[in-house]
CSV table of C-alpha atoms in Angstrom, one decimal:
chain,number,residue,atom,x,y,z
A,1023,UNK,CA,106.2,-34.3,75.6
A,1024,UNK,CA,108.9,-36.5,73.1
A,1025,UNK,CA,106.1,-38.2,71.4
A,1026,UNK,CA,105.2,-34.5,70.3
A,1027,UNK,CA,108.5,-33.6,69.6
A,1028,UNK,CA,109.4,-36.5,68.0
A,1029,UNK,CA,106.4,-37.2,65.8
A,1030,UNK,CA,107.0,-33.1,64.7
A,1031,UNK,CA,110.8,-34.1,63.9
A,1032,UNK,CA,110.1,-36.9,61.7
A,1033,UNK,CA,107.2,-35.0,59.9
A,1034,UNK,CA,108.7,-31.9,59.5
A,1035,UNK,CA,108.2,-31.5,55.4
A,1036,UNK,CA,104.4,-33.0,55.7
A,1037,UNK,CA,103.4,-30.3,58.6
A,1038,UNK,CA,105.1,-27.9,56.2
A,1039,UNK,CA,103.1,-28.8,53.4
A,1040,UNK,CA,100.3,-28.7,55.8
A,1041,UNK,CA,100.6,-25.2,57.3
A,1042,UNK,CA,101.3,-23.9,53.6
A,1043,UNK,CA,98.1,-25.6,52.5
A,1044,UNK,CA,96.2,-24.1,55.1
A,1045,UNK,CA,97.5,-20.6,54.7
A,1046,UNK,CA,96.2,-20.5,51.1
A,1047,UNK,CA,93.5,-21.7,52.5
A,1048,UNK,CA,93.3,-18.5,55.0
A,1049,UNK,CA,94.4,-16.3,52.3
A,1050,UNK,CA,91.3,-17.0,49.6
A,1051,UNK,CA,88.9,-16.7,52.6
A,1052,UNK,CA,90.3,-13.3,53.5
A,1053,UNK,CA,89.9,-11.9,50.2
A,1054,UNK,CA,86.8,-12.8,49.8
A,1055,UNK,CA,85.4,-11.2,53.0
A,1056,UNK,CA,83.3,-8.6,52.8
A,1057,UNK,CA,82.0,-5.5,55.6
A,1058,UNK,CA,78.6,-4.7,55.4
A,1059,UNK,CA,79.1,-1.1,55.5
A,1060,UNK,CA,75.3,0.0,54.6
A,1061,UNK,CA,73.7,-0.3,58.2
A,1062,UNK,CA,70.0,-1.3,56.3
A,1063,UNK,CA,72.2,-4.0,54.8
A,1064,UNK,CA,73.2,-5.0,57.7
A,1065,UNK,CA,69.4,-5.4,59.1
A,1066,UNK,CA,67.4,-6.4,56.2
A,1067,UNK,CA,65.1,-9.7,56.4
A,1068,UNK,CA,62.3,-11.2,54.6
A,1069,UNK,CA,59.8,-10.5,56.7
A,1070,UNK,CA,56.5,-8.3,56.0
A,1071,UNK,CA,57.4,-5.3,58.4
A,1072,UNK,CA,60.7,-5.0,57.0
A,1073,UNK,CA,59.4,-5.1,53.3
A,1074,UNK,CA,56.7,-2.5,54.4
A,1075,UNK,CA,59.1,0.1,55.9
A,1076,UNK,CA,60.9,-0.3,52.5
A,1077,UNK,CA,57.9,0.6,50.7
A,1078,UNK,CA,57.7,3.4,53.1
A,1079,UNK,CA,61.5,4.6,52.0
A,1080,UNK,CA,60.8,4.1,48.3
A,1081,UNK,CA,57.7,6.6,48.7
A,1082,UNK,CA,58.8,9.3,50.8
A,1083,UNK,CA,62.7,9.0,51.5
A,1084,UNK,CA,64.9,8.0,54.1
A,1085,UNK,CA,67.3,10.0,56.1
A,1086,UNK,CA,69.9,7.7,55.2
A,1087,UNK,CA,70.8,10.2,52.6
A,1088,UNK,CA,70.6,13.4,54.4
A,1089,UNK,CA,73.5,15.6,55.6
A,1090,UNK,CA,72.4,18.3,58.0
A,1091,UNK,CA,74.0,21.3,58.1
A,1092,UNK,CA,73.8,24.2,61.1
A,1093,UNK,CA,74.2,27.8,59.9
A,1094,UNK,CA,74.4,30.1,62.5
A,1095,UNK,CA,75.3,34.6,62.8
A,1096,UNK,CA,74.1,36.7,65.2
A,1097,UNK,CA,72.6,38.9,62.4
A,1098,UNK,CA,71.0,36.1,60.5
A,1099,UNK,CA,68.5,38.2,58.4
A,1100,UNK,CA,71.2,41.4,57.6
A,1101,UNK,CA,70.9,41.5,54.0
A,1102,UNK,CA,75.0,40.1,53.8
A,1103,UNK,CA,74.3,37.4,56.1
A,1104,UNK,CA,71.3,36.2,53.7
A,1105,UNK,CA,73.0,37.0,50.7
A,1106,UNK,CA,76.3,34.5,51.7
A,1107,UNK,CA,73.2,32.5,53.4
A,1108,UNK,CA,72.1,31.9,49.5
A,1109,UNK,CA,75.2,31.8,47.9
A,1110,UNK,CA,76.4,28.9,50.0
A,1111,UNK,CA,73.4,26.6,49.2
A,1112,UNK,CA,73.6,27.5,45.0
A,1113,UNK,CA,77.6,26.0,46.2
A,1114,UNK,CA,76.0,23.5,48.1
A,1115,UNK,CA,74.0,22.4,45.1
A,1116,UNK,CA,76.9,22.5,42.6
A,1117,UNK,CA,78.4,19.8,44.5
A,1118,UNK,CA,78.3,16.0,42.2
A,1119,UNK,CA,76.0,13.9,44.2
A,1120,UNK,CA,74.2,16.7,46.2
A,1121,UNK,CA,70.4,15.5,44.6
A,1122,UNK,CA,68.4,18.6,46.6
A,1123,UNK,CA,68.7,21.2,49.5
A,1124,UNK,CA,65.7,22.4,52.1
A,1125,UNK,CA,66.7,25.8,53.9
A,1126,UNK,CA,64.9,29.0,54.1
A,1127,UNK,CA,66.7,30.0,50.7
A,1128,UNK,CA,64.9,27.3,49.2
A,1129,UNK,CA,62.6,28.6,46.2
A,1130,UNK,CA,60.2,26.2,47.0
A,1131,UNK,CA,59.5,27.6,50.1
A,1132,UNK,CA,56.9,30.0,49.3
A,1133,UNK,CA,54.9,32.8,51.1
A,1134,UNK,CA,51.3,32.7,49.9
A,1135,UNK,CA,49.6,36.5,51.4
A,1136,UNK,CA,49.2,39.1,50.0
A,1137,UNK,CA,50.4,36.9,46.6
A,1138,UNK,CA,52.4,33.5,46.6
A,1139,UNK,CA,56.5,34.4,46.9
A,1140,UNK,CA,59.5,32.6,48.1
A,1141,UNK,CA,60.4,33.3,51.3
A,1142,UNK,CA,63.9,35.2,50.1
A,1143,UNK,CA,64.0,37.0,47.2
A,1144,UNK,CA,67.6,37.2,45.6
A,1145,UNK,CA,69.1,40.3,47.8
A,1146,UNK,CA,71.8,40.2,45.0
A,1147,UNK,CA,69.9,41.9,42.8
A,1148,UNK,CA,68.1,45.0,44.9
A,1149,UNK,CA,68.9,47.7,45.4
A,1150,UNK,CA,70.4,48.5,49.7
A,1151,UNK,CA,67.2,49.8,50.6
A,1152,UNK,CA,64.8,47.5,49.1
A,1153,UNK,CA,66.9,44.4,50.2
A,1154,UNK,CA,67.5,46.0,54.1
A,1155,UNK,CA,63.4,46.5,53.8
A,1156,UNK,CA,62.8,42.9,52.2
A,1157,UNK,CA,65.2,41.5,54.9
A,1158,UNK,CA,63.3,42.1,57.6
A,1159,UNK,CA,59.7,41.1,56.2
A,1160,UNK,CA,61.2,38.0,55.5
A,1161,UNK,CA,62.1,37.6,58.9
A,1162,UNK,CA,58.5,38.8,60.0
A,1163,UNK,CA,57.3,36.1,57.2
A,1164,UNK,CA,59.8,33.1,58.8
A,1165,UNK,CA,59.0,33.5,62.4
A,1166,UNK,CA,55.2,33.1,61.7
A,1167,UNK,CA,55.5,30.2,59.0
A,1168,UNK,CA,54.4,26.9,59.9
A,1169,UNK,CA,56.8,25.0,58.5
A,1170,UNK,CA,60.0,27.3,59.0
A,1171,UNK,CA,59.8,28.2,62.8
A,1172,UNK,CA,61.4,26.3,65.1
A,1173,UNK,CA,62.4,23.5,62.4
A,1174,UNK,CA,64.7,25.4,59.9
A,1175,UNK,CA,65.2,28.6,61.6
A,1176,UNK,CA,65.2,28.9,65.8
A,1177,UNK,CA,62.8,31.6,67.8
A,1178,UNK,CA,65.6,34.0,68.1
A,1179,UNK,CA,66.4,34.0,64.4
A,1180,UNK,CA,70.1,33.5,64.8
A,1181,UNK,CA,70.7,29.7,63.7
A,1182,UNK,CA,69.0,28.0,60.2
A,1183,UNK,CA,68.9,24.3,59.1
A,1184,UNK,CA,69.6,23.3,55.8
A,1185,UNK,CA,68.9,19.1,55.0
A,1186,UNK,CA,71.4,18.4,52.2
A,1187,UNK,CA,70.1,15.4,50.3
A,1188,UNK,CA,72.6,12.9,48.5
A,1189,UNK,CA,71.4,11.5,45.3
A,1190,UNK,CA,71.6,7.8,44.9
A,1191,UNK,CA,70.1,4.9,47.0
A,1192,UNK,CA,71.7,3.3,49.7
A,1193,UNK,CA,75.8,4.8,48.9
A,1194,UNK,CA,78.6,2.5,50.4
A,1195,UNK,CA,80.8,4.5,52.2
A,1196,UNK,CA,83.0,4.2,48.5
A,1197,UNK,CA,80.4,6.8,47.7
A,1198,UNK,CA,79.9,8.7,49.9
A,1199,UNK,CA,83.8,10.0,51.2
A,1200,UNK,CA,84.1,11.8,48.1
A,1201,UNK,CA,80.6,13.7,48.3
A,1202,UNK,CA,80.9,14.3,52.2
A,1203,UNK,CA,84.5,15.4,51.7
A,1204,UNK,CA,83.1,17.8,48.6
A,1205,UNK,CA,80.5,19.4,50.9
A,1206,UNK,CA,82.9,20.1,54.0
A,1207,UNK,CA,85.0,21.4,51.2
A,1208,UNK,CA,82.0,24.3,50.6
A,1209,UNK,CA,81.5,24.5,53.9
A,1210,UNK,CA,85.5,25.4,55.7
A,1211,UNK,CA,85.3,28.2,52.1
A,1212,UNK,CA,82.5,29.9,53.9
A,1213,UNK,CA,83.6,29.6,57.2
A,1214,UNK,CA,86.7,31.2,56.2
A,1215,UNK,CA,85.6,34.1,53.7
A,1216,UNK,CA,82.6,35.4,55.6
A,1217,UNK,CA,80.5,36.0,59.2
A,1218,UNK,CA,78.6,32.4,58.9
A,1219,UNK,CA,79.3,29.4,61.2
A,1220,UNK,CA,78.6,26.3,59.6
A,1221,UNK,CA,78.2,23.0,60.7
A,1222,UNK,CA,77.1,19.5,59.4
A,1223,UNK,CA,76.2,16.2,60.8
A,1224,UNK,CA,73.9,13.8,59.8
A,1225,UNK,CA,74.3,10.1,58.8
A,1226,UNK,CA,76.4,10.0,56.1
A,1227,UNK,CA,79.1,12.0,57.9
A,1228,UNK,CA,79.0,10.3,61.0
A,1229,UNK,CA,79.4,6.6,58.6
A,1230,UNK,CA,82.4,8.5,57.0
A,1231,UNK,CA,83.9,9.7,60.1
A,1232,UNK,CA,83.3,6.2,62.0
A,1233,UNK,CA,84.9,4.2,59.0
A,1234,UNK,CA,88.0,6.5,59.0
A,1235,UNK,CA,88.7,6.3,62.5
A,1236,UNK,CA,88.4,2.4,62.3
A,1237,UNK,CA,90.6,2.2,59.3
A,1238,UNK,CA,93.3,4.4,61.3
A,1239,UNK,CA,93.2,2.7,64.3
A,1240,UNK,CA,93.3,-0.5,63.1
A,1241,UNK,CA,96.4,0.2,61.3
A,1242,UNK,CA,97.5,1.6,64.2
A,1243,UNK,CA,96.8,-1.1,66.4
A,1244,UNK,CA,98.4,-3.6,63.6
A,1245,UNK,CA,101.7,-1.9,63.3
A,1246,UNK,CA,101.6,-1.4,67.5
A,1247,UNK,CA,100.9,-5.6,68.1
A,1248,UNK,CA,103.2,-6.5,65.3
A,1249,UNK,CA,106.0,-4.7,67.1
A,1250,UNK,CA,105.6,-5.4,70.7
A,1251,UNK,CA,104.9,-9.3,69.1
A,1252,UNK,CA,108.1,-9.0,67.5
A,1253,UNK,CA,110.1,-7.3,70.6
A,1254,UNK,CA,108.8,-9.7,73.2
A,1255,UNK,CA,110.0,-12.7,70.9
A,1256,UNK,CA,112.8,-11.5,70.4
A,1257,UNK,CA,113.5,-11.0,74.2
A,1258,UNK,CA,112.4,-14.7,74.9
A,1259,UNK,CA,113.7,-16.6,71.5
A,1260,UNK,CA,116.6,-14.6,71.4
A,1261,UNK,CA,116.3,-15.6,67.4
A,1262,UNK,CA,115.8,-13.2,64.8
A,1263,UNK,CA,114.3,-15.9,62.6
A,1264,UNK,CA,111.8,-17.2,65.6
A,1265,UNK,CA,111.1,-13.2,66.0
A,1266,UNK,CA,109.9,-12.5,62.6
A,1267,UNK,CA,107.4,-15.5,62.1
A,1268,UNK,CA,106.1,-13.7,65.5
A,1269,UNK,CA,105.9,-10.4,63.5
A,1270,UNK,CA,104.9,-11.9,60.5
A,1271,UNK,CA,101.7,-13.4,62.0
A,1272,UNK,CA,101.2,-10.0,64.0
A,1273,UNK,CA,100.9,-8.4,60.9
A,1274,UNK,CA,98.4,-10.9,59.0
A,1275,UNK,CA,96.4,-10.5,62.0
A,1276,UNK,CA,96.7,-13.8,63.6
């Protein structure tokens, strides 16, 4: 145990020197590390099958991008509910880095008999009658489309899916807490101002979600080690100067 102590007492400056050394040393490499936050990032090889399912992505999309969002009211197709139905996806598409939106308000969703409509007119512009009677055929229309019942719009007609598609190609999370946050913006508005529930999930809200809880607990955690580190010393050293290297390396993360 001397032969320690002693060769530490006579080397004292060179260890110094060494430790500083190597703490630069730490310091560079921890700036230059880097967290993989794009999970196909995370997985992506050379190998055929992985270059064929990016084929697959580049040709028909992945839901990498896609928020989904749950609309529900217990009077779905009452010409107000539709009406704030459609004014919350035009909202929806106003939003900088929404790229497109698939609900039963979608345009593109078209009735073909007796002559090729879209599934809901705009109820803004008819007259009460017209829109109550127009209401209700689209209801008729929903139920019994292919493509609508039972995947945007459930049997009893009371709750609607709407796939919000981010623009861009695979979005660090960087990009995508400003666009999430935009959309849950337009989303609490209508929750507060009118009879519709919405909710959204999806994977870009759950990445957003998971990297903001990790960031706040792992400050948390930091700031919780560093000061049980630096009590504990304290206790044992009975040294302020032997308890703050204790909090200092606490708080690098040591």
């Amino acid at each position: 145990m001397n032969k320690f102590a002693n060769f530490f007492e006579r080397h004292r400056m060179g260890l110094a020197l060494a430790i500083i050394a190597m703490s630069a040393i730490c310091a560079v490499g921890v700036a230059q590390l880097e967290f993989e936050d794009q999970p196909r990032g995370i997985f992506r090889t050379d190998d055929h099958s992985f270059r064929q399912l990016e084929e697959v992505f580049g040709q028909f999309g992945t839901d990498e991008l896609n928020c989904m969002v749950l609309v529900e009211s217990e009077e779905l197709f009452a010409v107000s509910e539709l009406t704030a139905l459609q004014s919350l996806t035009a909202d929806l598409k106003d939003v900088v880095g929404v790229k497109e939106i698939l609900s039963i308000a979608d345009s593109r969703l078209l009735i073909l008999k007796p002559l090729p409509h879209p599934l809901l007119p705009n109820f803004a512009l008819l007259p009460v009658e017209i829109a109550q009677r127009q209401a209700e055929i689209a209801r008729q229309e929903a139920l019994a489309h292919p493509l609508v019942a039972g995947r945007l719009l459930t049997a009893d007609a009371r709750k609607t899916l709407m796939i919000v598609r981010l623009s861009g190609g695979e979005l660090t999370i960087d990009n995508l807490q400003p666009v999430v946050g935009a959309i849950r913006e337009v989303l609490d508005e209508a929750n507060q101002t009118g009879t519709l529930r919405a909710r959204m999930t999806g994977l870009p809200s759950i990445r957003v979600d998971v990297f903001t809880v990790i960031q706040r607990d792992y400050r948390l955690l930091l700031w919780l080690g560093a000061a049980m580190a630096f009590s504990m010393a304290l206790l044992i050293f009975r040294q302020l100067s032997a308890a703050l290297i204790v909090f200092l390396a606490s708080m690098m993360g040591v």
